[in-house]
Amino acid sequence: MSEILVLVEHVEGQVKKVTLELLTLARKLGTPSAVWAGPGYSPDAKARLAEYGAETIYLADSADINDYVVAPKAELLAQLVSEKSPAAVLVAATAEAKEIAGRLAIKIDSGVLTDVVGLQDGLIADQSIFGGGVNVQSRVTKGTPIVAVRPNATPVEAAVGAGAEEQVSVTVSEAAKSARVVERVKEEKGARPELTEAAIVVSGGRGVGSAENFSIIEKLADSLGAAVGASRAATDAGWYPHQFQVGQTGKTVSPQLYIAAGISGAIQHRAGMQTAKTIIAINKDPEAPIFELADFGVVGDLHQVVPQLTDEVVKRK
């Protein structure tokens, strides 16, 4: 089977969940090979990648890869595409990886597909475009396809691969060194999962009513082991930090379960969550647009419904 390159997303040596999703997807299309860029590689990382199907792990663990902004990673991938002639390159649809994908496409004279939510035989991609208003199927017609896949678009499935290591030496060009990373600030994280990678997301909107009332949303999220999101109306009102905004001008999520509480379902919000596998809406307005999208809906006051739901979840643990 043809080789599929997967760019590994990792933080402090820990392989991120989206990489396991990409390896799972790559196995359905060919033979997955993981590309590790930058320092932090360890036996644990190798075991993790092999557990989810990586037949080969290309190691480019030079500090130069991390010392400069995305350009060195694009050069690394371009070198591997030239040497290995893979059938495709898969990356996560994160801000950094999508920039890498665009740079790589220029370097290898190919096409790139972003925000993909599914891949079929023939590398035909499913995409949600125009603010989520249109679903299309696309494919790259020139060169090696580069595909940026949304986190949580593919369920993770383990299938042990060989995990054979191959060291890759890459010389970073002077052009790639034009923007240097001079400082990194570690983001403080709580116990909740990262919003864009969470399997379950509970979001609150204008109907929550105040910043204090967001504790209702947080309690339900914590009972489910979920991330907390918010609509633009809620973040603009100062009820919840903007970094948790879901929507066209916020973050895009594709969880297995999305609970929208007190969110009307304007197109701006729908663009950021409508690819969720299951959507539950809680809103006191039976005509709210969110119900058109929801798999299950509850017409009622979220201040009564959500605490009862939280209690039931806790009881069943």
PDB file of N, CA and C in Angstrom, residues 176-236:
ATOM      1  N   ALA A 176      14.296  30.060   5.834  1.00  0.00           N
ATOM      2  CA  ALA A 176      13.436  29.506   6.881  1.00  0.00           C
ATOM      3  C   ALA A 176      13.795  30.044   8.257  1.00  0.00           C
ATOM      4  N   LYS A 177      14.968  30.664   8.369  1.00  0.00           N
ATOM      5  CA  LYS A 177      15.415  31.201   9.650  1.00  0.00           C
ATOM      6  C   LYS A 177      15.066  32.679   9.828  1.00  0.00           C
ATOM      7  N   SER A 178      14.236  33.199   8.952  1.00  0.00           N
ATOM      8  CA  SER A 178      13.944  34.634   8.995  1.00  0.00           C
ATOM      9  C   SER A 178      13.084  35.024  10.198  1.00  0.00           C
ATOM     10  N   ALA A 179      12.340  34.060  10.745  1.00  0.00           N
ATOM     11  CA  ALA A 179      11.519  34.351  11.938  1.00  0.00           C
ATOM     12  C   ALA A 179      11.896  33.354  13.024  1.00  0.00           C
ATOM     13  N   ARG A 180      12.539  33.853  14.068  1.00  0.00           N
ATOM     14  CA  ARG A 180      13.036  33.001  15.144  1.00  0.00           C
ATOM     15  C   ARG A 180      12.117  33.074  16.361  1.00  0.00           C
ATOM     16  N   VAL A 181      11.943  31.952  17.035  1.00  0.00           N
ATOM     17  CA  VAL A 181      11.179  31.910  18.284  1.00  0.00           C
ATOM     18  C   VAL A 181      12.112  32.348  19.409  1.00  0.00           C
ATOM     19  N   VAL A 182      11.777  33.434  20.076  1.00  0.00           N
ATOM     20  CA  VAL A 182      12.653  33.963  21.126  1.00  0.00           C
ATOM     21  C   VAL A 182      12.150  33.639  22.523  1.00  0.00           C
ATOM     22  N   GLU A 183      10.868  33.303  22.647  1.00  0.00           N
ATOM     23  CA  GLU A 183      10.339  32.989  23.970  1.00  0.00           C
ATOM     24  C   GLU A 183       9.089  32.129  23.830  1.00  0.00           C
ATOM     25  N   ARG A 184       8.891  31.217  24.748  1.00  0.00           N
ATOM     26  CA  ARG A 184       7.668  30.427  24.812  1.00  0.00           C
ATOM     27  C   ARG A 184       7.063  30.586  26.199  1.00  0.00           C
ATOM     28  N   VAL A 185       5.781  30.860  26.236  1.00  0.00           N
ATOM     29  CA  VAL A 185       5.067  31.001  27.499  1.00  0.00           C
ATOM     30  C   VAL A 185       4.080  29.852  27.614  1.00  0.00           C
ATOM     31  N   LYS A 186       4.215  29.084  28.657  1.00  0.00           N
ATOM     32  CA  LYS A 186       3.349  27.931  28.835  1.00  0.00           C
ATOM     33  C   LYS A 186       1.958  28.368  29.267  1.00  0.00           C
ATOM     34  N   GLU A 187       0.960  27.920  28.527  1.00  0.00           N
ATOM     35  CA  GLU A 187      -0.423  28.257  28.851  1.00  0.00           C
ATOM     36  C   GLU A 187      -0.881  27.452  30.052  1.00  0.00           C
ATOM     37  N   GLU A 188      -1.473  28.128  31.004  1.00  0.00           N
ATOM     38  CA  GLU A 188      -1.989  27.436  32.178  1.00  0.00           C
ATOM     39  C   GLU A 188      -3.251  26.657  31.793  1.00  0.00           C
ATOM     40  N   LYS A 189      -3.243  25.399  32.111  1.00  0.00           N
ATOM     41  CA  LYS A 189      -4.379  24.550  31.760  1.00  0.00           C
ATOM     42  C   LYS A 189      -5.020  23.990  33.011  1.00  0.00           C
ATOM     43  N   GLY A 190      -6.346  23.871  32.959  1.00  0.00           N
ATOM     44  CA  GLY A 190      -7.068  23.274  34.064  1.00  0.00           C
ATOM     45  C   GLY A 190      -7.213  21.778  33.852  1.00  0.00           C
ATOM     46  N   ALA A 191      -8.138  21.202  34.571  1.00  0.00           N
ATOM     47  CA  ALA A 191      -8.340  19.760  34.493  1.00  0.00           C
ATOM     48  C   ALA A 191      -9.159  19.363  33.264  1.00  0.00           C
ATOM     49  N   ARG A 192      -9.828  20.337  32.653  1.00  0.00           N
ATOM     50  CA  ARG A 192     -10.687  20.012  31.507  1.00  0.00           C
ATOM     51  C   ARG A 192      -9.850  19.772  30.251  1.00  0.00           C
ATOM     52  N   PRO A 193     -10.385  18.970  29.328  1.00  0.00           N
ATOM     53  CA  PRO A 193      -9.659  18.730  28.069  1.00  0.00           C
ATOM     54  C   PRO A 193      -9.605  19.982  27.214  1.00  0.00           C
ATOM     55  N   GLU A 194      -8.666  19.998  26.282  1.00  0.00           N
ATOM     56  CA  GLU A 194      -8.546  21.121  25.359  1.00  0.00           C
ATOM     57  C   GLU A 194      -9.791  21.186  24.473  1.00  0.00           C
ATOM     58  N   LEU A 195     -10.289  22.391  24.261  1.00  0.00           N
ATOM     59  CA  LEU A 195     -11.561  22.580  23.554  1.00  0.00           C
ATOM     60  C   LEU A 195     -11.578  21.925  22.179  1.00  0.00           C
ATOM     61  N   THR A 196     -10.552  22.145  21.379  1.00  0.00           N
ATOM     62  CA  THR A 196     -10.569  21.635  20.011  1.00  0.00           C
ATOM     63  C   THR A 196     -10.344  20.127  19.916  1.00  0.00           C
ATOM     64  N   GLU A 197      -9.892  19.504  21.011  1.00  0.00           N
ATOM     65  CA  GLU A 197      -9.630  18.065  20.981  1.00  0.00           C
ATOM     66  C   GLU A 197     -10.610  17.264  21.824  1.00  0.00           C
ATOM     67  N   ALA A 198     -11.471  17.931  22.554  1.00  0.00           N
ATOM     68  CA  ALA A 198     -12.374  17.233  23.483  1.00  0.00           C
ATOM     69  C   ALA A 198     -13.386  16.371  22.735  1.00  0.00           C
ATOM     70  N   ALA A 199     -13.676  15.214  23.303  1.00  0.00           N
ATOM     71  CA  ALA A 199     -14.689  14.327  22.726  1.00  0.00           C
ATOM     72  C   ALA A 199     -16.095  14.825  23.044  1.00  0.00           C
ATOM     73  N   ILE A 200     -16.218  15.580  24.127  1.00  0.00           N
ATOM     74  CA  ILE A 200     -17.509  16.156  24.522  1.00  0.00           C
ATOM     75  C   ILE A 200     -17.297  17.636  24.810  1.00  0.00           C
ATOM     76  N   VAL A 201     -18.189  18.465  24.295  1.00  0.00           N
ATOM     77  CA  VAL A 201     -18.135  19.908  24.544  1.00  0.00           C
ATOM     78  C   VAL A 201     -19.503  20.376  25.018  1.00  0.00           C
ATOM     79  N   VAL A 202     -19.517  21.144  26.105  1.00  0.00           N
ATOM     80  CA  VAL A 202     -20.744  21.768  26.602  1.00  0.00           C
ATOM     81  C   VAL A 202     -20.579  23.274  26.457  1.00  0.00           C
ATOM     82  N   SER A 203     -21.455  23.897  25.662  1.00  0.00           N
ATOM     83  CA  SER A 203     -21.332  25.333  25.406  1.00  0.00           C
ATOM     84  C   SER A 203     -22.551  26.093  25.913  1.00  0.00           C
ATOM     85  N   GLY A 204     -22.300  27.293  26.385  1.00  0.00           N
ATOM     86  CA  GLY A 204     -23.372  28.176  26.836  1.00  0.00           C
ATOM     87  C   GLY A 204     -23.436  29.426  25.986  1.00  0.00           C
ATOM     88  N   GLY A 205     -24.648  29.972  25.866  1.00  0.00           N
ATOM     89  CA  GLY A 205     -24.832  31.164  25.052  1.00  0.00           C
ATOM     90  C   GLY A 205     -25.512  32.280  25.813  1.00  0.00           C
ATOM     91  N   ARG A 206     -26.182  33.144  25.053  1.00  0.00           N
ATOM     92  CA  ARG A 206     -26.837  34.302  25.642  1.00  0.00           C
ATOM     93  C   ARG A 206     -27.853  33.909  26.708  1.00  0.00           C
ATOM     94  N   GLY A 207     -28.457  32.745  26.538  1.00  0.00           N
ATOM     95  CA  GLY A 207     -29.472  32.290  27.477  1.00  0.00           C
ATOM     96  C   GLY A 207     -28.945  31.995  28.869  1.00  0.00           C
ATOM     97  N   VAL A 208     -27.621  31.858  29.012  1.00  0.00           N
ATOM     98  CA  VAL A 208     -27.040  31.608  30.338  1.00  0.00           C
ATOM     99  C   VAL A 208     -27.288  32.809  31.255  1.00  0.00           C
ATOM    100  N   GLY A 209     -27.234  33.998  30.684  1.00  0.00           N
ATOM    101  CA  GLY A 209     -27.662  35.181  31.417  1.00  0.00           C
ATOM    102  C   GLY A 209     -26.608  35.997  32.123  1.00  0.00           C
ATOM    103  N   SER A 210     -25.506  35.365  32.552  1.00  0.00           N
ATOM    104  CA  SER A 210     -24.462  36.118  33.259  1.00  0.00           C
ATOM    105  C   SER A 210     -23.214  35.259  33.394  1.00  0.00           C
ATOM    106  N   ALA A 211     -22.127  35.910  33.773  1.00  0.00           N
ATOM    107  CA  ALA A 211     -20.878  35.184  33.993  1.00  0.00           C
ATOM    108  C   ALA A 211     -21.019  34.201  35.153  1.00  0.00           C
ATOM    109  N   GLU A 212     -21.720  34.621  36.202  1.00  0.00           N
ATOM    110  CA  GLU A 212     -21.909  33.749  37.369  1.00  0.00           C
ATOM    111  C   GLU A 212     -22.663  32.482  36.990  1.00  0.00           C
ATOM    112  N   ASN A 213     -23.626  32.609  36.095  1.00  0.00           N
ATOM    113  CA  ASN A 213     -24.437  31.451  35.717  1.00  0.00           C
ATOM    114  C   ASN A 213     -23.683  30.434  34.866  1.00  0.00           C
ATOM    115  N   PHE A 214     -22.503  30.818  34.380  1.00  0.00           N
ATOM    116  CA  PHE A 214     -21.719  29.852  33.594  1.00  0.00           C
ATOM    117  C   PHE A 214     -21.237  28.684  34.464  1.00  0.00           C
ATOM    118  N   SER A 215     -21.342  28.832  35.781  1.00  0.00           N
ATOM    119  CA  SER A 215     -20.998  27.713  36.658  1.00  0.00           C
ATOM    120  C   SER A 215     -21.912  26.519  36.397  1.00  0.00           C
ATOM    121  N   ILE A 216     -23.135  26.785  35.950  1.00  0.00           N
ATOM    122  CA  ILE A 216     -24.064  25.704  35.604  1.00  0.00           C
ATOM    123  C   ILE A 216     -23.501  24.887  34.444  1.00  0.00           C
ATOM    124  N   ILE A 217     -22.991  25.604  33.443  1.00  0.00           N
ATOM    125  CA  ILE A 217     -22.404  24.952  32.267  1.00  0.00           C
ATOM    126  C   ILE A 217     -21.150  24.172  32.676  1.00  0.00           C
ATOM    127  N   GLU A 218     -20.326  24.788  33.515  1.00  0.00           N
ATOM    128  CA  GLU A 218     -19.084  24.143  33.937  1.00  0.00           C
ATOM    129  C   GLU A 218     -19.341  22.875  34.731  1.00  0.00           C
ATOM    130  N   LYS A 219     -20.354  22.889  35.588  1.00  0.00           N
ATOM    131  CA  LYS A 219     -20.656  21.698  36.387  1.00  0.00           C
ATOM    132  C   LYS A 219     -21.092  20.536  35.511  1.00  0.00           C
ATOM    133  N   LEU A 220     -21.908  20.814  34.494  1.00  0.00           N
ATOM    134  CA  LEU A 220     -22.309  19.747  33.575  1.00  0.00           C
ATOM    135  C   LEU A 220     -21.093  19.230  32.812  1.00  0.00           C
ATOM    136  N   ALA A 221     -20.259  20.136  32.350  1.00  0.00           N
ATOM    137  CA  ALA A 221     -19.061  19.726  31.615  1.00  0.00           C
ATOM    138  C   ALA A 221     -18.163  18.853  32.477  1.00  0.00           C
ATOM    139  N   ASP A 222     -17.961  19.250  33.728  1.00  0.00           N
ATOM    140  CA  ASP A 222     -17.086  18.473  34.614  1.00  0.00           C
ATOM    141  C   ASP A 222     -17.664  17.095  34.909  1.00  0.00           C
ATOM    142  N   SER A 223     -18.980  16.996  34.998  1.00  0.00           N
ATOM    143  CA  SER A 223     -19.603  15.690  35.259  1.00  0.00           C
ATOM    144  C   SER A 223     -19.421  14.741  34.082  1.00  0.00           C
ATOM    145  N   LEU A 224     -19.261  15.315  32.883  1.00  0.00           N
ATOM    146  CA  LEU A 224     -19.105  14.504  31.667  1.00  0.00           C
ATOM    147  C   LEU A 224     -17.643  14.373  31.231  1.00  0.00           C
ATOM    148  N   GLY A 225     -16.737  15.040  31.927  1.00  0.00           N
ATOM    149  CA  GLY A 225     -15.343  15.058  31.498  1.00  0.00           C
ATOM    150  C   GLY A 225     -15.183  15.831  30.204  1.00  0.00           C
ATOM    151  N   ALA A 226     -15.962  16.895  30.065  1.00  0.00           N
ATOM    152  CA  ALA A 226     -16.032  17.646  28.812  1.00  0.00           C
ATOM    153  C   ALA A 226     -15.296  18.980  28.888  1.00  0.00           C
ATOM    154  N   ALA A 227     -15.098  19.582  27.715  1.00  0.00           N
ATOM    155  CA  ALA A 227     -14.580  20.941  27.626  1.00  0.00           C
ATOM    156  C   ALA A 227     -15.750  21.912  27.652  1.00  0.00           C
ATOM    157  N   VAL A 228     -15.467  23.150  28.025  1.00  0.00           N
ATOM    158  CA  VAL A 228     -16.493  24.193  28.051  1.00  0.00           C
ATOM    159  C   VAL A 228     -16.278  25.131  26.874  1.00  0.00           C
ATOM    160  N   GLY A 229     -17.382  25.441  26.181  1.00  0.00           N
ATOM    161  CA  GLY A 229     -17.337  26.398  25.086  1.00  0.00           C
ATOM    162  C   GLY A 229     -18.347  27.498  25.338  1.00  0.00           C
ATOM    163  N   ALA A 230     -18.346  28.496  24.463  1.00  0.00           N
ATOM    164  CA  ALA A 230     -19.282  29.608  24.601  1.00  0.00           C
ATOM    165  C   ALA A 230     -19.581  30.187  23.232  1.00  0.00           C
ATOM    166  N   SER A 231     -20.746  30.793  23.104  1.00  0.00           N
ATOM    167  CA  SER A 231     -21.094  31.465  21.854  1.00  0.00           C
ATOM    168  C   SER A 231     -20.448  32.846  21.821  1.00  0.00           C
ATOM    169  N   ARG A 232     -20.479  33.471  20.657  1.00  0.00           N
ATOM    170  CA  ARG A 232     -19.894  34.815  20.546  1.00  0.00           C
ATOM    171  C   ARG A 232     -20.653  35.809  21.418  1.00  0.00           C
ATOM    172  N   ALA A 233     -21.972  35.654  21.491  1.00  0.00           N
ATOM    173  CA  ALA A 233     -22.758  36.571  22.321  1.00  0.00           C
ATOM    174  C   ALA A 233     -22.296  36.516  23.770  1.00  0.00           C
ATOM    175  N   ALA A 234     -21.991  35.308  24.260  1.00  0.00           N
ATOM    176  CA  ALA A 234     -21.561  35.150  25.648  1.00  0.00           C
ATOM    177  C   ALA A 234     -20.168  35.720  25.881  1.00  0.00           C
ATOM    178  N   THR A 235     -19.272  35.503  24.931  1.00  0.00           N
ATOM    179  CA  THR A 235     -17.908  36.027  25.120  1.00  0.00           C
ATOM    180  C   THR A 235     -17.872  37.539  24.941  1.00  0.00           C
ATOM    181  N   ASP A 236     -18.638  38.064  23.976  1.00  0.00           N
ATOM    182  CA  ASP A 236     -18.676  39.520  23.784  1.00  0.00           C
ATOM    183  C   ASP A 236     -19.266  40.235  24.996  1.00  0.00           C
TER     184      ASP A 236
END
